[in-house]
Amino acid sequence: MEKKMSFSLYYLFIALGVFMLLQYWLSPQITNVSYTQFKKLVSEQKINSVVISSNLLKGFDKVEDAQKKEPLFPKQVYVTPRVDDRGLVDFLEKNNVDIIAENENTLLRTILSWVLPALIFVGIWMFFMRRMGQGAAGGMMTLGKSKAKIIAQTDLGVDFSSVAGQEEAKQELAEVIEFLKTPEKFTRLGAKIPKGILLVGPPGTGKTLLAKAVAGESGVPFFSISGSDFIEMFVGLGAARVRDLFEQANAKAPCIVFIDELDSLGKARGTGMLGGHDEREQTLNQLLAEMDGFEANKGVVILAATNRPEILDPALLRPGRFDRHILVDRPDLKERVAILAVHSKGIKLAPGVDLEIIARRTPGFTGADLANLVNEATLLAVRKGREDVSGEEFEAAIDRIVAGLEKKNRVLNENEKKTVAYHETGHALVATFRKTTEKVHKISIVPRGIGALGYTMQLPTEDRFLMSKTELLEKIDVLLGGRAAEKLIFGEITTGAQNDLQRATEIARSMVAMYGMDEKLGQVTYQQPANQFLQQGMFQPKEFSEQTALMIDEEVRRIIEERMAGVEKTLAAQRPLLEKVAQTLLEKEALDDEEFKALLPPEVKAG
Ligand code: ADP
Ligand code: ZN
């Protein structure tokens, strides 16, 4: 494409050059002279023929062919306004000048000087239009029809065995597969299956792969399109595409529709700049309408992927749309071993290559990075002319990929990892040593796609509608546990706790200002629960004095400080345990509830 284009541009320049030369050769030199000078030139025999038109006299300096009278390509033309001079003809005849009436034969010259440039410009215009057509509109002919990609794929050759790790995601998707395989079982009982499932996670973690595996496992057609494919140059095209997609999907049901990069299509409306934004909005509205339009049990399941769920239009996440979210995160150590195993299946590894060692050296790598790693190592081995792939090639490939990832800031260094490990252990231990807190489900120091560097997941043991003051305070404790642990171990605090502190402060503020749980301020509510339909904080009238506001701030601060002191005491008392858990976490990168429980002394409640 690139080559062809510069080639034809080259021709264009040659044509332009030739044209300019022609123009130069063919055009005579035109000199405007006064009538007196004109007559003088005639009497000096400088002019051999004169064209008399209604208001101009043109004198030509030479006649190449006497028969032709007016020279085709004169070199010099003298032009003067015509003056009402009766003696002119006599004067010209006397000087042996050819007199030619206006009926001049200028057709050829007209063609050369007017039609040719016009033709050239039309040519240039067509050239650019063709190029534009190719690039953007898919050649104008396919208006409204989706790109070729929207053909249902069958037999992808991908099932769950191609996806290593991601057990939680697989579990959540198992129900969908069950439904796609035997819809009768669900429809008979009137069970509703979710229409839209959002896969959330950083790029390369296997979201597309999972979606394909769901299609493969259930043996249904797979439609795949990227959110950015919907956004077209012409308004209305994207919406037409969505309609088209759903038409096809409905015809092929049961099937799976996979929308990659949902965020590029589903950004919150009304935030865009001018241009392109109306188009996106229309497309999004069409998608929402289509999702609402089809029945849940029709057999079309829409999977979408995004790594930025926070910017999605809330309308997309409402019930009946993408109301189920599945986290597809970076793999931990165990999962990395499994992914490496999947990708080195067809590859001859040298004896002594230990996938676990490779996995240990690649924290923060995604599935795509690992697939890339195996491939790079194999290529290196081929280049060296080896029979198999040895640890050396893997080492070299890791170094190369790590260097690339570090640039993108995706890999934690050892120090950061250690800090995050103690931080997360702090959360987990405080959760363990408080009575009312939820049980620790998982601790991880694998950087999460969305903001956090590590996380501690707690599972509620029961559904809660009411929370006591103690519970709220202990929730604050757990949130403060991270920073308290950092302070205790390193004597230094980091920015990593910002989100924890924000959430702790929010709880404390609600306690004081909303739930009337503070002695000083009394059983009074100063703040309405945030209206979820309004932008938070935007239209909230302040219904209290500055003095009260100050008091609220003071009380919030007091609560946080008091709780922090308590948390620090708890952790200081458990320091050996903190060390032990954090070291294990550093080693394994993630601990599930069983592994965590196993580290606790028997007398400590594990629930
Ligand atoms: P995403 O859609 O999340 O950006 P992809 O599904 O496109 O990521 O993953 C890219 C590639 O990375 C896959 O084709 C696969 O080779 C590899 N990969 C990612 N995750 C896994 C996994 N869990 N198991 C095996 N391979 C994986
Ligand atoms: Zn934290």
Coordinates of C-alpha atoms in Angstrom, one line a residue, residues 33-604:
V33 CA 1.4 48.8 -25.1
S34 CA -0.3 52.1 -25.8
Y35 CA -2.1 52.7 -29.1
T36 CA 0.6 55.2 -30.1
Q37 CA 3.4 52.6 -29.4
F38 CA 1.4 50.0 -31.2
K39 CA 1.2 52.1 -34.3
K40 CA 4.9 52.8 -34.0
L41 CA 5.7 49.1 -33.8
V42 CA 3.6 48.6 -36.9
S43 CA 5.5 51.2 -38.8
E44 CA 8.8 49.8 -37.6
Q45 CA 7.7 46.4 -39.2
K46 CA 7.8 44.7 -35.8
I47 CA 4.3 43.4 -36.3
N48 CA 3.3 41.2 -39.1
S49 CA -0.3 40.5 -38.4
V50 CA -3.1 42.0 -36.3
V51 CA -6.2 40.5 -34.9
I52 CA -8.9 43.1 -34.5
S53 CA -11.5 42.2 -31.9
S54 CA -14.3 44.3 -30.5
N55 CA -12.2 46.1 -28.0
L56 CA -8.7 44.9 -28.4
L57 CA -6.0 45.0 -31.0
K58 CA -3.5 42.1 -30.9
G59 CA -0.4 42.4 -32.9
F60 CA 1.7 39.3 -33.6
D61 CA 5.4 39.5 -34.2
K62 CA 5.8 36.9 -36.7
V63 CA 4.0 34.7 -39.2
E64 CA 5.4 31.3 -39.6
D65 CA 3.3 30.4 -42.5
A66 CA 1.8 33.1 -44.6
Q67 CA -1.2 31.0 -45.4
K68 CA -2.1 30.4 -41.8
K69 CA -2.3 34.1 -41.2
E70 CA -2.5 33.9 -37.4
P71 CA 0.6 32.2 -36.0
L72 CA -0.2 29.2 -33.9
F73 CA 2.5 29.8 -31.3
P74 CA 3.7 33.4 -31.6
K75 CA 6.5 34.4 -29.4
Q76 CA 5.5 37.9 -28.8
V77 CA 2.1 39.6 -28.7
Y78 CA 1.4 43.3 -28.3
V79 CA -1.9 44.1 -27.0
T80 CA -3.6 47.5 -26.9
P81 CA -7.1 48.8 -26.4
R82 CA -9.0 49.5 -29.6
V83 CA -9.4 53.1 -30.4
D84 CA -12.0 54.5 -32.7
D85 CA -9.6 55.2 -35.5
R86 CA -11.0 55.1 -39.1
G87 CA -7.6 55.3 -40.6
L88 CA -6.4 52.1 -38.9
V89 CA -7.1 49.6 -41.6
D90 CA -5.5 51.9 -44.2
F91 CA -2.5 52.3 -42.0
L92 CA -2.1 48.6 -41.5
E93 CA -2.5 47.8 -45.1
K94 CA 0.1 50.4 -46.0
N95 CA 2.5 48.6 -43.7
N96 CA 1.8 45.2 -45.1
V97 CA 0.2 43.8 -42.0
D98 CA -2.2 40.9 -42.2
I99 CA -5.6 41.9 -40.9
I100 CA -7.6 39.2 -39.2
A101 CA -11.0 39.7 -37.9
E102 CA -11.9 38.4 -34.4
N103 CA -13.1 35.1 -35.6
E104 CA -9.8 33.8 -34.6
N105 CA -9.0 30.1 -34.4
T106 CA -8.2 29.8 -30.7
L107 CA -9.8 26.4 -30.1
L108 CA -6.5 24.6 -29.7
R109 CA -5.1 27.2 -27.4
T110 CA -8.3 27.3 -25.4
I111 CA -8.1 23.6 -24.9
L112 CA -4.5 23.7 -23.9
S113 CA -4.9 26.6 -21.4
W114 CA -8.2 25.7 -19.9
V115 CA -9.3 22.2 -20.4
L116 CA -6.0 20.6 -19.7
P117 CA -5.6 22.1 -16.2
A118 CA -9.2 21.3 -15.5
L119 CA -8.6 17.7 -16.5
I120 CA -5.5 17.5 -14.3
F121 CA -7.4 18.9 -11.3
V122 CA -10.2 16.4 -11.8
G123 CA -7.6 13.7 -12.0
I124 CA -6.0 14.8 -8.7
W125 CA -9.4 15.0 -7.0
M126 CA -10.4 11.6 -8.1
F127 CA -7.1 10.2 -7.0
F128 CA -7.5 11.5 -3.5
M129 CA -11.2 10.5 -3.3
R130 CA -10.3 7.0 -4.2
R131 CA -7.7 6.9 -1.5
M132 CA -10.0 8.3 1.1
G133 CA -12.6 5.8 0.1
Q134 CA -10.3 2.9 0.5
G135 CA -9.1 4.1 3.9
A136 CA -12.1 5.2 5.8
A137 CA -15.4 4.2 4.5
G138 CA -14.5 0.7 3.4
G139 CA -15.0 1.8 -0.1
M140 CA -18.4 3.5 0.2
M141 CA -20.0 0.3 -1.1
T142 CA -20.3 -1.4 2.3
L143 CA -22.2 1.4 3.9
G144 CA -24.0 0.1 7.0
K145 CA -22.7 -3.4 6.5
S146 CA -20.4 -4.6 9.3
K147 CA -16.8 -5.2 8.5
A148 CA -16.0 -8.7 7.3
K149 CA -15.0 -9.6 10.8
I150 CA -18.6 -10.0 11.8
I151 CA -18.9 -13.4 10.3
A152 CA -19.8 -16.0 12.9
Q153 CA -16.8 -18.2 13.6
T154 CA -17.4 -21.8 14.4
D155 CA -14.8 -24.5 15.4
L156 CA -12.5 -22.0 17.0
G157 CA -10.5 -24.9 18.4
V158 CA -10.4 -23.2 21.8
D159 CA -11.9 -24.6 25.0
F160 CA -11.3 -24.2 28.7
S161 CA -8.2 -26.4 28.5
S162 CA -6.6 -23.6 26.4
V163 CA -7.1 -21.2 29.2
A164 CA -4.8 -21.8 32.1
G165 CA -5.7 -20.5 35.5
Q166 CA -8.6 -18.0 35.7
E167 CA -10.5 -20.6 37.7
E168 CA -12.9 -18.0 39.2
A169 CA -13.8 -16.6 35.8
K170 CA -14.3 -20.1 34.4
Q171 CA -16.5 -21.0 37.3
E172 CA -18.7 -18.0 36.7
L173 CA -18.9 -18.8 33.0
A174 CA -19.7 -22.4 33.5
E175 CA -23.4 -21.5 33.9
V176 CA -23.5 -19.7 30.6
I177 CA -22.0 -22.7 28.9
E178 CA -24.6 -24.9 30.5
F179 CA -27.3 -22.6 29.3
L180 CA -26.0 -22.4 25.7
K181 CA -25.7 -26.2 25.6
T182 CA -29.1 -27.0 27.0
P183 CA -31.3 -24.0 27.0
E184 CA -34.4 -26.1 27.6
K185 CA -33.3 -26.9 31.1
F186 CA -33.3 -23.2 31.9
T187 CA -36.3 -22.1 29.9
R188 CA -38.5 -24.8 31.3
L189 CA -38.1 -23.4 34.8
G190 CA -38.3 -19.9 33.5
A191 CA -34.8 -19.2 34.8
K192 CA -33.2 -16.0 33.4
I193 CA -29.7 -16.1 32.2
P194 CA -27.7 -12.9 32.1
K195 CA -27.7 -11.3 28.7
G196 CA -24.5 -9.3 29.2
I197 CA -21.3 -10.3 31.0
L198 CA -18.5 -7.9 31.3
L199 CA -15.0 -9.3 31.5
V200 CA -12.8 -6.8 33.3
G201 CA -9.0 -6.9 33.4
P202 CA -5.8 -5.6 31.9
P203 CA -5.0 -6.3 28.2
G204 CA -3.5 -9.6 27.5
T205 CA -5.0 -11.5 30.4
G206 CA -7.1 -13.8 28.3
K207 CA -10.5 -12.1 28.0
T208 CA -10.8 -12.8 24.3
L209 CA -9.5 -16.3 24.9
L210 CA -12.1 -16.9 27.6
A211 CA -14.9 -15.7 25.4
K212 CA -13.8 -17.9 22.6
A213 CA -13.4 -20.8 25.0
V214 CA -17.0 -20.3 26.1
A215 CA -18.1 -20.6 22.5
G216 CA -15.9 -23.6 22.0
E217 CA -17.1 -25.4 25.1
S218 CA -20.7 -24.8 24.2
G219 CA -20.3 -25.4 20.5
V220 CA -22.1 -22.2 19.4
P221 CA -21.1 -19.6 16.8
F222 CA -18.9 -16.8 17.9
F223 CA -19.3 -13.2 16.7
S224 CA -16.5 -10.9 17.5
I225 CA -16.1 -7.2 17.0
S226 CA -14.2 -4.5 18.7
G227 CA -15.9 -1.4 20.2
S228 CA -13.6 0.8 18.1
D229 CA -14.9 -0.9 14.9
F230 CA -18.3 0.6 15.6
I231 CA -17.1 4.1 15.5
E232 CA -17.1 5.2 11.9
M233 CA -16.6 8.3 10.0
F234 CA -20.1 8.8 8.9
V235 CA -22.8 9.5 11.5
G236 CA -25.3 6.6 11.7
L237 CA -22.9 3.9 10.5
G238 CA -22.0 2.6 13.9
A239 CA -25.7 2.3 14.8
A240 CA -26.4 0.5 11.6
R241 CA -23.6 -1.8 12.4
V242 CA -25.0 -2.6 15.8
R243 CA -28.4 -3.4 14.2
D244 CA -26.7 -5.6 11.7
L245 CA -24.7 -7.5 14.3
F246 CA -27.8 -8.2 16.4
E247 CA -29.8 -9.3 13.3
Q248 CA -27.1 -11.8 12.5
A249 CA -26.7 -12.9 16.1
N250 CA -30.5 -13.4 16.5
A251 CA -30.6 -15.5 13.3
K252 CA -27.8 -17.7 14.6
A253 CA -28.9 -18.1 18.2
P254 CA -27.8 -19.7 20.4
C255 CA -24.5 -17.9 19.9
I256 CA -22.0 -15.6 21.6
V257 CA -21.3 -12.0 20.7
F258 CA -18.0 -10.7 21.9
I259 CA -17.4 -7.0 22.0
D260 CA -13.8 -6.2 22.7
E261 CA -12.8 -2.7 24.0
L262 CA -16.3 -1.9 25.1
D263 CA -15.0 1.3 26.6
S264 CA -14.2 2.9 23.3
L265 CA -17.8 2.6 22.4
G266 CA -19.4 2.9 25.8
K267 CA -17.7 5.8 27.4
A268 CA -19.9 7.8 29.6
R269 CA -22.1 10.0 27.4
G270 CA -21.9 13.7 27.5
T271 CA -18.2 13.8 28.3
G272 CA -16.8 13.8 24.8
M273 CA -15.5 16.8 22.9
L274 CA -17.1 17.9 19.7
G275 CA -17.0 15.6 16.7
G276 CA -17.3 11.9 16.7
H277 CA -19.0 12.1 19.9
D278 CA -22.6 12.3 18.6
E279 CA -21.7 9.3 16.5
R280 CA -20.6 7.3 19.5
E281 CA -23.6 8.3 21.5
Q282 CA -25.9 7.1 18.7
T283 CA -24.0 3.8 18.5
L284 CA -24.2 3.3 22.2
N285 CA -27.9 4.1 22.3
Q286 CA -28.5 1.6 19.6
L287 CA -26.5 -1.1 21.5
L288 CA -28.6 -0.3 24.7
A289 CA -31.8 -0.6 22.7
E290 CA -30.8 -3.9 21.1
M291 CA -29.8 -5.3 24.5
D292 CA -33.1 -4.3 25.9
G293 CA -34.9 -5.6 22.9
F294 CA -34.1 -9.2 22.9
E295 CA -35.4 -11.7 25.4
A296 CA -32.9 -13.1 27.9
N297 CA -33.6 -16.6 26.9
K298 CA -33.3 -16.1 23.2
G299 CA -29.9 -17.7 23.4
V300 CA -27.7 -14.7 22.5
V301 CA -25.1 -14.1 25.2
I302 CA -23.1 -11.0 24.9
L303 CA -19.6 -11.0 26.4
A304 CA -17.7 -7.7 26.5
A305 CA -14.2 -6.9 27.6
T306 CA -12.7 -3.7 29.0
N307 CA -9.8 -2.7 31.1
R308 CA -11.4 0.5 32.1
P309 CA -14.8 -0.3 33.7
E310 CA -14.8 3.0 35.6
I311 CA -15.3 5.1 32.4
L312 CA -18.2 3.1 31.1
D313 CA -21.6 4.7 30.8
P314 CA -23.6 3.7 33.9
A315 CA -26.5 2.8 31.6
L316 CA -24.4 -0.1 30.2
L317 CA -24.2 -1.6 33.7
R318 CA -27.9 -1.5 34.6
P319 CA -29.8 -4.7 35.2
G320 CA -30.6 -6.5 32.0
R321 CA -27.5 -5.2 30.3
F322 CA -23.9 -5.8 31.4
D323 CA -25.0 -6.5 35.0
R324 CA -22.6 -9.3 35.7
H325 CA -18.9 -8.6 36.0
I326 CA -16.1 -11.1 35.9
L327 CA -12.6 -10.1 36.9
V328 CA -9.9 -11.5 34.7
D329 CA -6.7 -10.5 36.4
R330 CA -3.0 -11.0 36.0
P331 CA -2.0 -14.5 36.8
D332 CA -0.2 -15.4 40.1
L333 CA 2.7 -17.7 40.4
K334 CA 0.7 -20.9 40.1
E335 CA -1.3 -19.6 37.2
R336 CA 1.8 -18.5 35.4
V337 CA 3.3 -22.0 35.6
A338 CA 0.0 -23.3 34.1
I339 CA 0.0 -20.8 31.3
L340 CA 3.7 -21.5 30.5
A341 CA 2.8 -25.2 30.4
V342 CA -0.1 -24.5 27.9
H343 CA 2.1 -22.5 25.6
S344 CA 5.2 -24.8 25.7
K345 CA 3.1 -27.9 24.9
G346 CA 4.3 -28.2 21.4
I347 CA 7.8 -27.1 22.1
K348 CA 10.8 -29.2 22.9
L349 CA 12.2 -28.0 26.2
A350 CA 15.8 -28.9 27.2
P351 CA 16.0 -31.3 30.1
G352 CA 16.3 -29.2 33.3
V353 CA 14.1 -26.4 32.2
D354 CA 11.8 -25.6 35.2
L355 CA 8.7 -23.7 34.3
E356 CA 8.3 -22.8 38.0
I357 CA 11.6 -21.0 38.0
I358 CA 10.6 -19.1 34.9
A359 CA 7.2 -18.2 36.5
R360 CA 9.0 -16.9 39.6
R361 CA 11.0 -14.6 37.5
T362 CA 8.0 -13.2 35.7
P363 CA 5.7 -11.5 38.3
G364 CA 3.3 -9.1 36.7
F365 CA 3.4 -10.8 33.3
T366 CA 0.1 -11.4 31.7
G367 CA -0.9 -14.5 29.7
A368 CA -0.1 -12.7 26.5
D369 CA 3.4 -11.7 27.9
L370 CA 4.0 -15.3 28.8
A371 CA 2.9 -16.6 25.4
N372 CA 5.3 -14.1 23.9
L373 CA 8.0 -15.2 26.2
V374 CA 7.8 -18.8 25.1
N375 CA 7.8 -17.7 21.5
E376 CA 10.8 -15.4 21.9
A377 CA 12.8 -18.1 23.7
T378 CA 12.0 -20.6 20.9
L379 CA 13.0 -18.2 18.2
L380 CA 16.3 -17.6 20.0
A381 CA 16.9 -21.3 20.2
V382 CA 16.2 -21.6 16.5
R383 CA 18.5 -18.8 15.7
K384 CA 21.3 -20.5 17.7
G385 CA 20.6 -23.7 15.8
R386 CA 19.7 -25.6 19.0
E387 CA 17.7 -28.8 19.1
D388 CA 15.6 -27.7 22.1
V389 CA 14.9 -24.6 24.1
S390 CA 17.0 -24.2 27.2
G391 CA 16.9 -22.1 30.3
E392 CA 19.4 -19.7 28.8
E393 CA 17.1 -18.7 26.0
F394 CA 14.3 -18.2 28.5
E395 CA 16.5 -16.0 30.6
A396 CA 17.4 -13.9 27.6
A397 CA 13.8 -13.6 26.5
I398 CA 12.7 -12.6 30.0
D399 CA 15.3 -9.9 30.2
R400 CA 14.1 -8.5 26.9
I401 CA 10.4 -8.6 27.8
V402 CA 11.0 -7.2 31.3
A403 CA 12.8 -4.2 29.8
G404 CA 9.8 -3.5 27.6
L405 CA 7.4 -3.9 30.5
E406 CA 9.3 -1.7 32.8
K407 CA 9.0 1.1 30.4
K408 CA 5.3 0.6 30.6
N409 CA 5.5 0.6 34.4
R410 CA 3.9 -2.7 34.8
V411 CA 6.4 -4.6 36.9
L412 CA 7.0 -3.9 40.6
N413 CA 10.5 -3.9 41.8
E414 CA 11.6 -6.1 44.7
N415 CA 11.2 -3.3 47.2
E416 CA 7.8 -2.3 46.1
K417 CA 6.7 -6.0 46.2
K418 CA 7.9 -6.2 49.7
T419 CA 6.0 -3.1 50.8
V420 CA 2.9 -4.3 49.1
A421 CA 3.2 -7.7 50.7
Y422 CA 3.3 -6.2 54.2
H423 CA 0.6 -3.8 53.4
E424 CA -1.8 -6.5 52.3
T425 CA -0.9 -8.7 55.2
G426 CA -1.7 -5.8 57.5
H427 CA -5.2 -5.7 56.1
A428 CA -5.6 -9.4 56.4
L429 CA -4.4 -9.7 59.9
V430 CA -6.5 -6.9 61.2
A431 CA -9.5 -8.5 59.5
T432 CA -8.6 -11.7 61.4
F433 CA -8.2 -10.1 64.8
R434 CA -11.4 -8.1 64.8
K435 CA -14.6 -9.8 65.8
T436 CA -17.2 -8.5 63.4
T437 CA -15.1 -8.3 60.2
E438 CA -15.6 -10.4 57.1
K439 CA -13.5 -13.4 56.5
V440 CA -10.4 -13.1 54.3
H441 CA -10.9 -14.8 51.0
K442 CA -7.8 -14.0 49.2
I443 CA -4.6 -11.9 49.5
S444 CA -2.6 -11.0 46.5
I445 CA 0.3 -8.9 45.5
V446 CA -0.1 -9.4 41.8
P447 CA -0.7 -5.9 40.5
R448 CA -4.3 -5.4 39.6
G449 CA -5.3 -3.9 36.4
I450 CA -7.3 -1.2 38.0
G451 CA -5.3 1.0 40.3
A452 CA -4.3 -1.2 43.2
L453 CA -1.0 -2.8 43.5
G454 CA -2.3 -5.7 45.6
Y455 CA -5.5 -6.6 47.2
T456 CA -7.1 -8.4 50.1
M457 CA -10.5 -9.8 49.3
Q458 CA -13.0 -10.3 52.1
L459 CA -16.2 -12.3 51.7
P460 CA -19.2 -11.4 53.7
T461 CA -20.5 -14.4 55.5
E462 CA -24.1 -13.3 55.2
D463 CA -26.1 -10.6 53.5
R464 CA -26.1 -7.4 55.6
F465 CA -28.6 -4.7 55.7
L466 CA -27.8 -3.2 59.1
M467 CA -24.4 -2.5 60.4
S468 CA -23.6 -1.7 64.0
K469 CA -21.3 1.0 65.1
T470 CA -18.7 -1.6 66.1
E471 CA -18.8 -3.1 62.6
L472 CA -18.3 0.2 60.9
L473 CA -15.4 1.0 63.2
E474 CA -13.8 -2.4 62.6
K475 CA -14.2 -1.9 58.9
I476 CA -12.2 1.3 59.3
D477 CA -9.6 -0.8 61.2
V478 CA -9.2 -3.2 58.3
L479 CA -8.7 -0.4 55.9
L480 CA -6.1 1.2 58.1
G481 CA -4.3 -2.1 58.6
G482 CA -2.3 -1.7 55.4
R483 CA -0.7 1.6 56.3
A484 CA -0.2 0.6 59.9
A485 CA 1.8 -2.5 58.8
E486 CA 4.0 -0.4 56.5
K487 CA 4.7 2.0 59.4
L488 CA 5.5 -0.8 61.8
I489 CA 7.9 -2.7 59.5
F490 CA 9.5 0.0 57.5
G491 CA 9.0 3.0 59.8
E492 CA 7.9 4.8 56.6
I493 CA 4.6 5.2 54.9
T494 CA 3.8 5.2 51.2
T495 CA 1.3 6.5 48.8
G496 CA -0.1 3.0 48.3
A497 CA -2.7 3.5 51.0
Q498 CA -4.5 6.5 49.5
N499 CA -7.5 4.6 48.5
D500 CA -7.7 2.8 51.9
L501 CA -7.6 6.1 53.7
Q502 CA -10.2 7.6 51.4
R503 CA -12.6 4.8 52.1
A504 CA -11.9 4.8 55.8
T505 CA -12.5 8.5 55.9
E506 CA -15.8 8.1 54.0
I507 CA -17.0 5.6 56.5
A508 CA -16.0 7.8 59.5
R509 CA -17.7 10.8 57.9
S510 CA -20.9 8.9 57.3
M511 CA -20.9 7.7 60.9
V512 CA -20.6 11.2 62.2
A513 CA -22.7 13.2 59.7
M514 CA -25.3 10.6 58.4
Y515 CA -25.9 7.9 60.9
G516 CA -25.8 10.0 64.1
M517 CA -23.2 7.8 65.7
D518 CA -21.0 10.4 67.2
E519 CA -21.5 11.6 70.8
K520 CA -20.3 15.1 70.2
L521 CA -22.6 15.8 67.3
G522 CA -25.5 13.7 68.6
Q523 CA -28.2 11.7 66.9
V524 CA -28.6 14.2 64.1
T525 CA -28.1 13.6 60.4
Y526 CA -26.5 16.4 58.5
Q527 CA -26.1 14.7 55.2
Q528 CA -28.5 13.0 52.9
P529 CA -27.5 9.7 51.4
A530 CA -25.9 10.5 48.0
N531 CA -28.5 10.4 45.3
Q532 CA -27.3 7.9 42.9
F533 CA -29.0 9.6 40.0
L534 CA -27.2 12.9 40.5
Q535 CA -23.6 13.5 40.3
Q536 CA -22.3 12.8 43.7
G537 CA -21.9 15.9 45.8
M538 CA -23.0 18.2 43.0
F539 CA -26.4 19.3 44.1
Q540 CA -26.2 18.5 47.7
P541 CA -27.3 21.5 49.7
K542 CA -25.3 22.0 52.8
E543 CA -27.8 22.2 55.7
F544 CA -25.5 23.1 58.5
S545 CA -23.3 25.8 59.7
E546 CA -19.6 26.3 59.1
Q547 CA -19.1 25.5 62.8
T548 CA -20.8 22.2 62.5
A549 CA -18.8 21.4 59.4
L550 CA -15.6 22.1 61.4
M551 CA -16.9 19.8 64.2
I552 CA -17.6 17.1 61.7
D553 CA -14.1 17.3 60.3
E554 CA -12.6 17.2 63.8
E555 CA -14.7 14.2 64.8
V556 CA -13.8 12.3 61.6
R557 CA -10.2 13.0 62.3
R558 CA -10.5 11.9 65.9
I559 CA -12.1 8.6 64.9
I560 CA -9.4 7.8 62.3
E561 CA -6.6 8.6 64.7
E562 CA -8.0 6.6 67.5
R563 CA -8.6 3.6 65.3
M564 CA -5.2 3.9 63.8
A565 CA -3.6 3.7 67.3
G566 CA -5.7 0.6 68.0
V567 CA -4.7 -1.1 64.8
E568 CA -1.0 -0.3 65.3
K569 CA -1.2 -1.9 68.7
T570 CA -2.8 -5.1 67.3
L571 CA -0.2 -5.4 64.6
A572 CA 2.7 -4.7 67.0
A573 CA 1.5 -7.5 69.2
Q574 CA 1.3 -9.9 66.2
R575 CA 4.6 -8.9 64.6
P576 CA 6.0 -12.4 64.2
L577 CA 2.8 -13.5 62.5
L578 CA 2.9 -10.5 60.3
E579 CA 6.4 -11.3 59.2
K580 CA 5.5 -14.9 58.6
V581 CA 2.4 -14.3 56.5
A582 CA 4.1 -11.4 54.5
Q583 CA 7.1 -13.6 53.7
T584 CA 4.9 -16.4 52.5
L585 CA 2.9 -14.0 50.4
L586 CA 6.0 -12.6 48.9
E587 CA 7.0 -16.1 48.0
K588 CA 3.7 -17.3 46.6
E589 CA 2.3 -13.9 45.5
A590 CA -1.2 -14.9 46.4
L591 CA -2.8 -16.8 49.3
D592 CA -6.3 -18.2 49.2
D593 CA -8.3 -18.6 52.4
E594 CA -7.0 -22.1 53.0
E595 CA -3.4 -21.2 52.7
F596 CA -3.9 -18.1 54.8
K597 CA -5.7 -20.1 57.5
A598 CA -2.9 -22.6 57.6
L599 CA -0.5 -19.9 58.6
L600 CA -2.5 -18.7 61.6
P601 CA -1.9 -20.2 65.0
P602 CA -4.6 -22.6 65.9
E603 CA -6.1 -20.5 68.7
V604 CA -6.8 -17.6 66.4

